[in-house]
Coordinates of C-alpha atoms (C1' of nucleotides) in Angstrom, one line a residue:
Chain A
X1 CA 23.2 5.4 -25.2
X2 CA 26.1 7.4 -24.4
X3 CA 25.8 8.0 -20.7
X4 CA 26.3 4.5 -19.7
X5 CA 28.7 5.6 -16.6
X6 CA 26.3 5.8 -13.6
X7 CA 22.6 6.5 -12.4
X8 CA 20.2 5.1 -15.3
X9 CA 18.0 7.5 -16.9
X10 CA 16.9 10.9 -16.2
X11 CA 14.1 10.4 -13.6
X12 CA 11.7 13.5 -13.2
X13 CA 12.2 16.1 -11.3
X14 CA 9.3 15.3 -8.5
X15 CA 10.9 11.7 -8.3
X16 CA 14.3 13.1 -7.4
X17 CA 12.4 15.7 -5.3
X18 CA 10.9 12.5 -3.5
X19 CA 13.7 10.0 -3.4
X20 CA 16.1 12.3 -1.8
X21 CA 13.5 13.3 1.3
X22 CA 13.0 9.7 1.9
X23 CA 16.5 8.6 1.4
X24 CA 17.2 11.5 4.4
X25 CA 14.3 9.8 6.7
X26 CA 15.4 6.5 5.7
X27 CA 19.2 7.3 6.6
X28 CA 17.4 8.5 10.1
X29 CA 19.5 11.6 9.2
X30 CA 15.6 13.3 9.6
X31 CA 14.4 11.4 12.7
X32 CA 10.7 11.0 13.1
X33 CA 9.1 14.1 14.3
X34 CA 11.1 16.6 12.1
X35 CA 10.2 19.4 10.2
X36 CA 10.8 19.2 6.5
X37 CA 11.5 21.9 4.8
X38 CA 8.5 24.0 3.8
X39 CA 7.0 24.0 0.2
X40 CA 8.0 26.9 -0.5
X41 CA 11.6 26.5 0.7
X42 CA 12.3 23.1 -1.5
X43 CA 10.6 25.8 -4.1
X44 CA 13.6 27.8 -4.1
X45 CA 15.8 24.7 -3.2
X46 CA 15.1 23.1 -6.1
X47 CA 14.1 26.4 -8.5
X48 CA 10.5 24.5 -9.7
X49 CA 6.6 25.1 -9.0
X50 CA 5.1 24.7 -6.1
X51 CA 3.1 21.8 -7.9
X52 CA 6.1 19.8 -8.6
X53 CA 7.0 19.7 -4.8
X54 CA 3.6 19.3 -3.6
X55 CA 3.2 16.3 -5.9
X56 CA 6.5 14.8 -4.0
X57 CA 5.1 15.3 -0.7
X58 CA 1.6 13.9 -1.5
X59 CA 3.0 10.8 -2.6
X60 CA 5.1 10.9 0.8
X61 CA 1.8 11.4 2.8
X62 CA 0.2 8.7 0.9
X63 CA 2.8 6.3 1.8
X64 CA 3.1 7.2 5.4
X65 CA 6.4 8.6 5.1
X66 CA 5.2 12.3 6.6
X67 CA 2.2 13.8 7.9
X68 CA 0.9 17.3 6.6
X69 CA -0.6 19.9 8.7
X70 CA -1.9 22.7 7.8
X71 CA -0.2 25.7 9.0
X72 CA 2.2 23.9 10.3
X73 CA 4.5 22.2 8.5
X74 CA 5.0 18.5 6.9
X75 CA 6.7 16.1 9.9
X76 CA 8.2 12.7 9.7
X77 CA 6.3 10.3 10.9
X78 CA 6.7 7.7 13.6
X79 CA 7.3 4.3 11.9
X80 CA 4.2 2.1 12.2
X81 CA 5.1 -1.4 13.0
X82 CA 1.9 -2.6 11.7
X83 CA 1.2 -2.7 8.2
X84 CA 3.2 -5.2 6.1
X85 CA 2.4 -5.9 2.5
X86 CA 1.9 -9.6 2.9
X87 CA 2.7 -11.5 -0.7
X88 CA -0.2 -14.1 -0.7
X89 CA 0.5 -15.5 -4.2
X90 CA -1.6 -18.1 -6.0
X91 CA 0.0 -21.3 -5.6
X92 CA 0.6 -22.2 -9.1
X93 CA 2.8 -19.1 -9.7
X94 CA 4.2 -19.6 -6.3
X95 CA 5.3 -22.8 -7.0
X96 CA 6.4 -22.3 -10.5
X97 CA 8.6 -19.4 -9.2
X98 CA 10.4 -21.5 -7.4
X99 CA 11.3 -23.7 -10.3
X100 CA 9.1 -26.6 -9.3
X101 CA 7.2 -28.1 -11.3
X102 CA 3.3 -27.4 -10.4
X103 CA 0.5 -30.3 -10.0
X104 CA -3.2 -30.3 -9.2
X105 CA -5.1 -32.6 -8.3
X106 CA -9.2 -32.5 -7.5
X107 CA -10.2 -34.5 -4.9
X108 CA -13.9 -33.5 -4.8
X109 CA -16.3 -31.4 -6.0
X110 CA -19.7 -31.9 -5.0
X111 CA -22.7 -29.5 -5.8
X112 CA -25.4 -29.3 -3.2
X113 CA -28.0 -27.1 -1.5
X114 CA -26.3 -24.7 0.9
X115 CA -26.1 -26.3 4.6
X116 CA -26.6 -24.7 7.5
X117 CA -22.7 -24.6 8.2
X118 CA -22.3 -23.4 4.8
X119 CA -24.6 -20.4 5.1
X120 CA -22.1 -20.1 8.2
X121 CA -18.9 -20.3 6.2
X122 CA -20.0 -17.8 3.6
X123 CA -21.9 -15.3 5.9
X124 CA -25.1 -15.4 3.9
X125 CA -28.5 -15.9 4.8
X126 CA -30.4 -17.1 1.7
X127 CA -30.7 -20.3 1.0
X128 CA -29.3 -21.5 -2.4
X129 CA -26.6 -23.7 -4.2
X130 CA -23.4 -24.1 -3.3
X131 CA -20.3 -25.8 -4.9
X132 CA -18.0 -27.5 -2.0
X133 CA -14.3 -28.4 -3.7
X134 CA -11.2 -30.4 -2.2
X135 CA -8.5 -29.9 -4.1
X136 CA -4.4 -30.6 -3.4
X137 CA -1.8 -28.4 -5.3
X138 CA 2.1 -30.1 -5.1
X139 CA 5.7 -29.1 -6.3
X140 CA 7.9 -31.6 -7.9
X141 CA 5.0 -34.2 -7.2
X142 CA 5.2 -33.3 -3.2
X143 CA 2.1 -32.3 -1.5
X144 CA 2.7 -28.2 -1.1
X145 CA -1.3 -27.6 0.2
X146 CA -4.3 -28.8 0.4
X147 CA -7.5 -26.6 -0.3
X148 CA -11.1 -26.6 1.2
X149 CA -13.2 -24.3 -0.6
X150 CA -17.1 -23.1 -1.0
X151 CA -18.5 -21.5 -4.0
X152 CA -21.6 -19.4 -3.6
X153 CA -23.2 -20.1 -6.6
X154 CA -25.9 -17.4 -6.4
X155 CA -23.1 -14.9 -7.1
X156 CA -20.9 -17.1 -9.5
X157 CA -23.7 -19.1 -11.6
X158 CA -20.8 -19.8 -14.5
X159 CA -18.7 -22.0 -11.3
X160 CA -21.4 -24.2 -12.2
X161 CA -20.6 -25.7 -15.5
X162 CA -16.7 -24.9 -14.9
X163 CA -14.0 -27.8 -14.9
X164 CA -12.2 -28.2 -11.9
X165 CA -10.4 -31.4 -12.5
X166 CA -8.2 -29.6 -14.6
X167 CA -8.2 -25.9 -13.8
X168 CA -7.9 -24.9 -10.1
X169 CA -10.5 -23.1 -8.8
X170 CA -8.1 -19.9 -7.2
X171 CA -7.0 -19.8 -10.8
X172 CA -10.5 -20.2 -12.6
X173 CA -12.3 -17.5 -10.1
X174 CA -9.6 -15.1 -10.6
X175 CA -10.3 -15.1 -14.5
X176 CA -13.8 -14.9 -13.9
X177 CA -14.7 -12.7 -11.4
X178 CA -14.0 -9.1 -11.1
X179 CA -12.2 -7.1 -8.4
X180 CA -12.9 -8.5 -5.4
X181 CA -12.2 -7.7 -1.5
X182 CA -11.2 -10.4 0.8
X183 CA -10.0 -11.2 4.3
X184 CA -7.3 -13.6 5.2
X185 CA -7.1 -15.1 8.6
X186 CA -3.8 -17.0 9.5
X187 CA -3.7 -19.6 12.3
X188 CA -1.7 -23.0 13.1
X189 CA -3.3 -26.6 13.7
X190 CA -2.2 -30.3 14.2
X191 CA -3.1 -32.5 11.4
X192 CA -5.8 -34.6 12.0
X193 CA -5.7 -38.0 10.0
X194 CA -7.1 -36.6 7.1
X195 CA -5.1 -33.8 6.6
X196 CA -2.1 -36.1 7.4
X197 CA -2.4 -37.7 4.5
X198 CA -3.8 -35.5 1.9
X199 CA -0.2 -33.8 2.5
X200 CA 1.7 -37.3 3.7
X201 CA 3.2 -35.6 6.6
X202 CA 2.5 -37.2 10.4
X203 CA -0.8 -36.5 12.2
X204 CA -0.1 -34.1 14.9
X205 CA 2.6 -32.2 12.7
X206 CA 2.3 -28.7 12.3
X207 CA 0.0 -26.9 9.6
X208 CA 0.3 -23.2 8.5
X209 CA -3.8 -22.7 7.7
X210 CA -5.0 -19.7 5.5
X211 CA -8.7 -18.7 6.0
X212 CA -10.2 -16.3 3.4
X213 CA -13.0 -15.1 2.5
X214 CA -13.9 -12.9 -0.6
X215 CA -16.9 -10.5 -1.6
X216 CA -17.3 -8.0 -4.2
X217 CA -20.1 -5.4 -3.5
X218 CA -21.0 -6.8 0.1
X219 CA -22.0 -10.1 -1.9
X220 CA -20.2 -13.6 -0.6
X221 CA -18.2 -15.3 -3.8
X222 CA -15.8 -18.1 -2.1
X223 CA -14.4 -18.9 1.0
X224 CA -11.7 -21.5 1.1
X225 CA -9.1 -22.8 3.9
X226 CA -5.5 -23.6 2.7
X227 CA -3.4 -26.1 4.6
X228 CA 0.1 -26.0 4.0
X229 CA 2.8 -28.4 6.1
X230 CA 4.1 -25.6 8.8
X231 CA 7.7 -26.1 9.2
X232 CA 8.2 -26.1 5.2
X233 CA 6.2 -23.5 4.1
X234 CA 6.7 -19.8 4.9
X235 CA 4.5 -16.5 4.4
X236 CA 7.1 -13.7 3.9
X237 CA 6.1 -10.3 4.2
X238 CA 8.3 -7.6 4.1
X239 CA 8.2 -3.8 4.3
X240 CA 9.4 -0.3 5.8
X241 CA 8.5 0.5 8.8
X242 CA 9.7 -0.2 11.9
Chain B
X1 CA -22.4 25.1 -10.7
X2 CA -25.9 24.6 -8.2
X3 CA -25.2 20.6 -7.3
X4 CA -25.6 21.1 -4.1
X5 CA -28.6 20.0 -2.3
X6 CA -27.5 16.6 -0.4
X7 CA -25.9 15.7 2.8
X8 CA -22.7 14.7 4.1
X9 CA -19.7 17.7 3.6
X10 CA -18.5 18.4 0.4
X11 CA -15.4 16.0 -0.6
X12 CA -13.1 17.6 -3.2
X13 CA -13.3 17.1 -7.0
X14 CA -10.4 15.1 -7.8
X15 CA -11.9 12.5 -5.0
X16 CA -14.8 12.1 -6.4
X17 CA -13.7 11.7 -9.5
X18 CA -11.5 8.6 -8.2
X19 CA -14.3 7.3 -6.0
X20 CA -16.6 7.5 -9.0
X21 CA -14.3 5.4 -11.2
X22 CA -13.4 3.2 -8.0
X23 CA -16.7 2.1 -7.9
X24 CA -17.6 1.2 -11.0
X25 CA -14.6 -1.2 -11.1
X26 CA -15.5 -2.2 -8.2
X27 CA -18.9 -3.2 -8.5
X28 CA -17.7 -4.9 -11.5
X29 CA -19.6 -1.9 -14.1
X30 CA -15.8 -1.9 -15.9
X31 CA -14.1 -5.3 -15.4
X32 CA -10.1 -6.0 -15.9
X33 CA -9.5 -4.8 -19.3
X34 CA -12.5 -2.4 -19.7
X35 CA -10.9 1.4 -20.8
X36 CA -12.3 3.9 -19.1
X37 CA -12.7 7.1 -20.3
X38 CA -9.5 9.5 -21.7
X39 CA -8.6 12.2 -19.7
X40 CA -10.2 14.7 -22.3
X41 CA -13.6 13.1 -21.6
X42 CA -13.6 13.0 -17.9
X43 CA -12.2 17.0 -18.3
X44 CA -15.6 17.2 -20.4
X45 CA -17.8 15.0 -18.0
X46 CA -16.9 16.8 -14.8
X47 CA -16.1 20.3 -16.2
X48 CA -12.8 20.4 -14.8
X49 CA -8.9 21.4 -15.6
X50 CA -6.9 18.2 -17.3
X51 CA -4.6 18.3 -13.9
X52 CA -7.5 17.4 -11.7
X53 CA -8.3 14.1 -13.2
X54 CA -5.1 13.7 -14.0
X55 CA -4.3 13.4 -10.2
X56 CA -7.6 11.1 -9.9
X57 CA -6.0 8.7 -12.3
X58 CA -3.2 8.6 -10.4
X59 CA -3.8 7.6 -7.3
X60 CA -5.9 4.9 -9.0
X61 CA -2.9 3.9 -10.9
X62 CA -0.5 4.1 -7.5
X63 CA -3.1 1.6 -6.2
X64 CA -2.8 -0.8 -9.2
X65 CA -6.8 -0.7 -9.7
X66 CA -6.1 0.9 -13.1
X67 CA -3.1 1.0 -15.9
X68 CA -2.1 3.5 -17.5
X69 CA -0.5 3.2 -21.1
X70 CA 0.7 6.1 -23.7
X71 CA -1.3 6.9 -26.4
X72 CA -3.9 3.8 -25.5
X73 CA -5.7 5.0 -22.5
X74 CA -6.2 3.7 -19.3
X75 CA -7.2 0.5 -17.9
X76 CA -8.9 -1.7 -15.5
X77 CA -6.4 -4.1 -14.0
X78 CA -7.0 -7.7 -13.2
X79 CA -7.0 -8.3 -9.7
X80 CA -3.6 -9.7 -8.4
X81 CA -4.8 -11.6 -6.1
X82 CA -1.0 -11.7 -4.6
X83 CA -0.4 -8.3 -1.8
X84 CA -2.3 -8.2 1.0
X85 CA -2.2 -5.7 4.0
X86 CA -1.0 -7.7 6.6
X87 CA -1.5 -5.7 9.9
X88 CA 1.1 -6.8 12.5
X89 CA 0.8 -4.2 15.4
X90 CA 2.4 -4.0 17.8
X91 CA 1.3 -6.4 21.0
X92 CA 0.7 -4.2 23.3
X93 CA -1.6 -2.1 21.1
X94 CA -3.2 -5.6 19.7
X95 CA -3.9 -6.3 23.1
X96 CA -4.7 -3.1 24.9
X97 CA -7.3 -2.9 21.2
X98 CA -9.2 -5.8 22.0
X99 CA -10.0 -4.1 25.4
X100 CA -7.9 -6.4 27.7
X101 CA -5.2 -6.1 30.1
X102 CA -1.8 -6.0 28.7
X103 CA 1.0 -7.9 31.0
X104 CA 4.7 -8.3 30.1
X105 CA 7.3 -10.0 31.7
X106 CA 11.5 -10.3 31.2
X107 CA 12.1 -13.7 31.6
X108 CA 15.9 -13.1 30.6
X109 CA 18.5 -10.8 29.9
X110 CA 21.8 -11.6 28.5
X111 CA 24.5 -9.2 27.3
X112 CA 27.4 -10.6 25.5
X113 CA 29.7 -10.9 22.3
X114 CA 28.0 -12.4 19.6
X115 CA 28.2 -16.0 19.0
X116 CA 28.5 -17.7 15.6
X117 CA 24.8 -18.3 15.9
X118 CA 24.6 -15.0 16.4
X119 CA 26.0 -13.5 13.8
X120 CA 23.9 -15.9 12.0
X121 CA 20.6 -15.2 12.8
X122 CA 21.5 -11.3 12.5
X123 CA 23.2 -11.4 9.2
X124 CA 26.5 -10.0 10.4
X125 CA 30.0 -10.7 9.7
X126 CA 32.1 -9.0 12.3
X127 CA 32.2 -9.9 15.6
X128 CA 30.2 -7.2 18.4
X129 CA 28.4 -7.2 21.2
X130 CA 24.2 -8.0 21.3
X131 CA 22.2 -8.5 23.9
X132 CA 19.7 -11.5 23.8
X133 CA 16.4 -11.1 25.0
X134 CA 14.0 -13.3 26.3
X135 CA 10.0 -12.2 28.0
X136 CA 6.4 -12.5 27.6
X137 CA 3.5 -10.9 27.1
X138 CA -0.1 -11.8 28.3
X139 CA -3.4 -10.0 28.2
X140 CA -5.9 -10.9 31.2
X141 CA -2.8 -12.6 32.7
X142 CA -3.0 -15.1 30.1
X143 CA 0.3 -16.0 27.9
X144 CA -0.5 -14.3 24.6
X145 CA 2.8 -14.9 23.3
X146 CA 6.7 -15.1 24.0
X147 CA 9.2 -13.4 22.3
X148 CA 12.8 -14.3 21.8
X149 CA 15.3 -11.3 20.8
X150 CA 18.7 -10.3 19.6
X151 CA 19.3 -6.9 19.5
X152 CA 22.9 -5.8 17.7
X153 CA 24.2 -3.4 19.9
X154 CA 26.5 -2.0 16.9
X155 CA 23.5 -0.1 15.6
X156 CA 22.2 0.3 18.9
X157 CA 24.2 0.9 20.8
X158 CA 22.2 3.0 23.7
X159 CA 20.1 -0.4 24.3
X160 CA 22.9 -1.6 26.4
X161 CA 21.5 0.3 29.2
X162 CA 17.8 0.2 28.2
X163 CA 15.4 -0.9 31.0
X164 CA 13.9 -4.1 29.2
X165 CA 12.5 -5.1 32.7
X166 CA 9.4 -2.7 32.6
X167 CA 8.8 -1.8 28.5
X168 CA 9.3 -4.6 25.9
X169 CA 11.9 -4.4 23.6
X170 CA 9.6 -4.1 20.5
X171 CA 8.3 -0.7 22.1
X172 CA 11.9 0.3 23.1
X173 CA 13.1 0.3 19.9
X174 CA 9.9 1.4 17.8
X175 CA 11.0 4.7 20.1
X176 CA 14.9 4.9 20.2
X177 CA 15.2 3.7 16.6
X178 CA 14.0 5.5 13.3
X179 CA 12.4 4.6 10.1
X180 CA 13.4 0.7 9.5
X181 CA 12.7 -2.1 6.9
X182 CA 11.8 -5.8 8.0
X183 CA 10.8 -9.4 6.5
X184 CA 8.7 -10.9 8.1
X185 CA 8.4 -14.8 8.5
X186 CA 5.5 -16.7 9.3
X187 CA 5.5 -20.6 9.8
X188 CA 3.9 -22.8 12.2
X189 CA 5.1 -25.1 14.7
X190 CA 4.3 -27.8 17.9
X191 CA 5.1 -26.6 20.7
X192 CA 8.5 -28.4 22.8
X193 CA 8.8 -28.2 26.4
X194 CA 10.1 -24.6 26.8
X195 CA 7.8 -23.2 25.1
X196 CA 4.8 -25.3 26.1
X197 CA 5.3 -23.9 29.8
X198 CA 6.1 -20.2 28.8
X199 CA 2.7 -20.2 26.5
X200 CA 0.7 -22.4 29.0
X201 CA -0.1 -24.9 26.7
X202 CA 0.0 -28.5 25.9
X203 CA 3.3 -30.0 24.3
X204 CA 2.5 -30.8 20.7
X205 CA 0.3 -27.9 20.7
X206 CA 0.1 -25.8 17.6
X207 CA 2.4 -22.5 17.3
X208 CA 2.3 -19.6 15.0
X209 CA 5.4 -18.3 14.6
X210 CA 6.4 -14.6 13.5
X211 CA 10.3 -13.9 12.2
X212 CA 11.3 -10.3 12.1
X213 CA 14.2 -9.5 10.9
X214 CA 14.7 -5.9 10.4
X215 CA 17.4 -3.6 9.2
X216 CA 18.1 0.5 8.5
X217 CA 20.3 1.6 5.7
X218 CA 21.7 -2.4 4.9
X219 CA 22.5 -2.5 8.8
X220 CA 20.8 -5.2 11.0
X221 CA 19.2 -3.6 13.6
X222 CA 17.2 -6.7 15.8
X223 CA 15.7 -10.3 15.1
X224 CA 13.0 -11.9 17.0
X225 CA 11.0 -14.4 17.0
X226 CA 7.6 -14.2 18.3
X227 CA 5.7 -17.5 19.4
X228 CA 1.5 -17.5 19.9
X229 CA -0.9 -20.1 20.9
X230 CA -1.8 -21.8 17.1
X231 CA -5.1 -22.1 17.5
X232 CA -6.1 -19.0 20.0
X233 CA -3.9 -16.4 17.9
X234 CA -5.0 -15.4 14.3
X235 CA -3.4 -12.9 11.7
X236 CA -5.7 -11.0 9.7
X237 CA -4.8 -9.4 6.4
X238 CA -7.8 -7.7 4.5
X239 CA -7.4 -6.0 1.2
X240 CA -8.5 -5.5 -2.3
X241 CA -8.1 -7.2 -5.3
X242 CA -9.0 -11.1 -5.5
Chain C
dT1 C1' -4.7 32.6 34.1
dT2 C1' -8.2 31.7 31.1
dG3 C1' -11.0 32.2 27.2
dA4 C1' -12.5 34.5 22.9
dC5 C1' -11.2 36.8 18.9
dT6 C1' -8.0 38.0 15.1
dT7 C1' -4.3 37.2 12.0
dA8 C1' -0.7 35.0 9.5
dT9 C1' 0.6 31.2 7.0
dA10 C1' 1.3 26.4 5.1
dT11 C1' -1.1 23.2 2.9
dG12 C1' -5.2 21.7 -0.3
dT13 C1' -7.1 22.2 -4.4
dC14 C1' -7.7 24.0 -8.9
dT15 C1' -6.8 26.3 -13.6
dA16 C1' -5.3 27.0 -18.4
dG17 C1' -2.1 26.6 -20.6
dA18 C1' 2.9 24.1 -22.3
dC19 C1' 6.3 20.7 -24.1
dA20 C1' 8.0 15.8 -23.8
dT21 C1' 7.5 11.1 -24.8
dA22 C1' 6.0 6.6 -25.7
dT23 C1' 3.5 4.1 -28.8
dA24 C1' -0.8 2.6 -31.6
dA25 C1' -2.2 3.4 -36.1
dT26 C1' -1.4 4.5 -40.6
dC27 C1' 1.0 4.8 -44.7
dG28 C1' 4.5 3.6 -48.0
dT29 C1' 7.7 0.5 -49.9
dA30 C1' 10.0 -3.8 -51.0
Chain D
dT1 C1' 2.3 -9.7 -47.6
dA2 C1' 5.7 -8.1 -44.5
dC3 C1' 8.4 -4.5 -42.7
dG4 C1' 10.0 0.2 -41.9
dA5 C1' 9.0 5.1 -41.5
dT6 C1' 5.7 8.5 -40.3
dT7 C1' 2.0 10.5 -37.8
dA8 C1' -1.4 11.2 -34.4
dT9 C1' -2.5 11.1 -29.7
dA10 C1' -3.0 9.9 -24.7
dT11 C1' -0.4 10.2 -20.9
dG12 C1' 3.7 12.3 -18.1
dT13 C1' 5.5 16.2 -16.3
dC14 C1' 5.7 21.0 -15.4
dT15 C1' 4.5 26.2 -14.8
dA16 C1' 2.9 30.5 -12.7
dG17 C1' -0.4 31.8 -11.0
dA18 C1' -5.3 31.6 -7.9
dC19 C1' -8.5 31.1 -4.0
dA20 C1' -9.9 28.1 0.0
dT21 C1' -9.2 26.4 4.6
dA22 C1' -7.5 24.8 8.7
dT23 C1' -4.9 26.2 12.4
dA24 C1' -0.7 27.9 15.1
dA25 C1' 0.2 32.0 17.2
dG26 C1' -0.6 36.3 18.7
dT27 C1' -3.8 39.8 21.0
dC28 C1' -6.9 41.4 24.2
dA29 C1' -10.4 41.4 27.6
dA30 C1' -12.6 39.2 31.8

DNA sequence: TTGACTTATATGTCTAGACATATAATCGTA
DNA sequence: TACGATTATATGTCTAGACATATAAGTCAA
């Protein structure tokens, strides 16, 4: 509309409350350990309720920014150094965001009573059925990663009758089940032979592996291992904090 | 009202009013899609003020478990399946965490002007001073990993007469430098010859490899890469959502 | 000096309203 | 039937209060 010239829209009044205390800790011009100002005195700073400034500051607490204490005072927080938000994308959008052009190929699904180092791999105890997959995902027709996974089929009885030669399985488990919780263990290994050629790079050369593991309700659904050639392939995390 | 009787202490409206709809999606009771109940009926349900489910709501919405549209309602979210918490502490604390003895070592210590590779791997234009940095750490007086550091001494300028000999530079800096943001890289590698000796491992062996590259207010502040044992060394992210 | 008790105060939560705003639904018209 | 205008409504933000509660700080006695 007419005020094209400079800052956007209006934000609210709590944003601008928020964005300039942060801007002030991120500018280290407030240096961990200091004293922002009190409620009340942003209150009067900014002539609003004392809702309007608490909802600023809880947002800063929830996000690490400050700590609160009662009595005391709200105090910039050290910088962490330890939590990074960790993009772990599903391949196909991965590789589609980089303008590649995504390919999928199953190289084995077999459905089978649960082994003793399947129990293993999933953490469960019953026996039951299981659906063990190998499947390769590439990027302009170059192998980008190979995936190992287990299905529990006690918990996912539709992965049964599902088509995996087509669909991936990341894909077709994220349509299907529910918020999950899951654990991701990153490591680095040599190709062996077989993973050598399922991504046509030389044995010994260097693999970036992904290891997770996903439950909803303390019950096992999948547990895969992603093998991705290491010196291509990156994880990029980024974040504030130290 | 007299709900009183069980255990535990008594947690605060507004969080139970999240935890109650947090579980629910959760267990998979509302799946992606499902709307949960309008503001107006959780104010009937729990007998509260508009405001205090309001501020359940959210925080469920900050966490992207639920979305929240105008005039439609709110709903459950389909898991992303993308942002994982990716905990990168900081070594000593890993270390000293898993109960063993942390060991560090300065292997080298070089001030001088920054080199075209310098300015390179920092992301800087003009030329300046940096010190590079090169030391280990070990837990059990085992090689946990070695780290390999620049350090622009334009926005740091007090680390010119830090004592990296006895505290590592990550800690130095976590302490003489405020709130920061960083990108993280992580890739895998064999070992060469260098690094083989300074990890105490084979050549050819497997390497994880952390990039930091971090920055305060669009000013590079330090870049180091961090090299662990591939097949000993494992990241862990855990987190919700698919 | 130490420990126990009291007090002051900043944050934590909550209320019962208010108006703003985006937009799904409905209605009316071409 | 398709499209534009209107309306209804759920969320977004905000207010001016309130009481609860943890705790820093001060007070006083042993």
């Amino acid at each position: 509309m007419s005020l094209a010239t400079d800052g956007a829209d209006k934000p609210t009044l709590y944003k601008r409350i928020r964005a300039d205390i942060e801007k002030r800790i991120l500018t280290g011009e407030w240096p961990p350990g200091h004293r922002i100002p009190f409620e009340h005195e942003l209150v009067a700073r900014y002539g609003c309720s004392r809702m309007t400034v608490n909802k600023a500051l809880s947002e800063l607490a929830q996000a690490d920014l400050i700590e609160r204490r009662r009595r005391a005072g709200s105090f910039v927080r050290r910088p962490q150094h330890q939590s990074a938000v960790l993009k772990i994308a599903d391949i196909r959008a991965e590789i589609t965001a980089l303008g590649r052009a995504y390919g999928y190929e199953l190289i084995s699904r077999k459905l089978r009573a649960a082994t003793a180092a399947d129990r293993e791999r999933l953490g469960v105890r019953k026996a039951g059925k299981v659906i063990a997959i190998s499947c390769r995902h590439s990027a302009d027709n170059v192998p980008f990663a190979v995936e190992d996974r287990l299905i529990d089929l006690a918990s996912v009885p539709s992965a049964a009758t599902a088509d995996f030669s087509r669909e991936p399985p990341g894909s077709w488990l994220l349509h299907h089940v529910p918020w999950t919780e899951a654990e991701h263990t990153i490591s680095a290994i040599v190709a062996d032979d077989r993973t050598a050629e399922a991504l046509d790079i030389a044995v010994g050369a260097p693999c970036l592996v992904i290891d997770r593991y996903t439950w909803r309700s303390a019950r096992t659904i999948t547990a895969v291992r992603l093998l991705y050639p290491g010196e291509s392939h990156r994880l990029v995390a980024r974040f504030k904090g130290g």
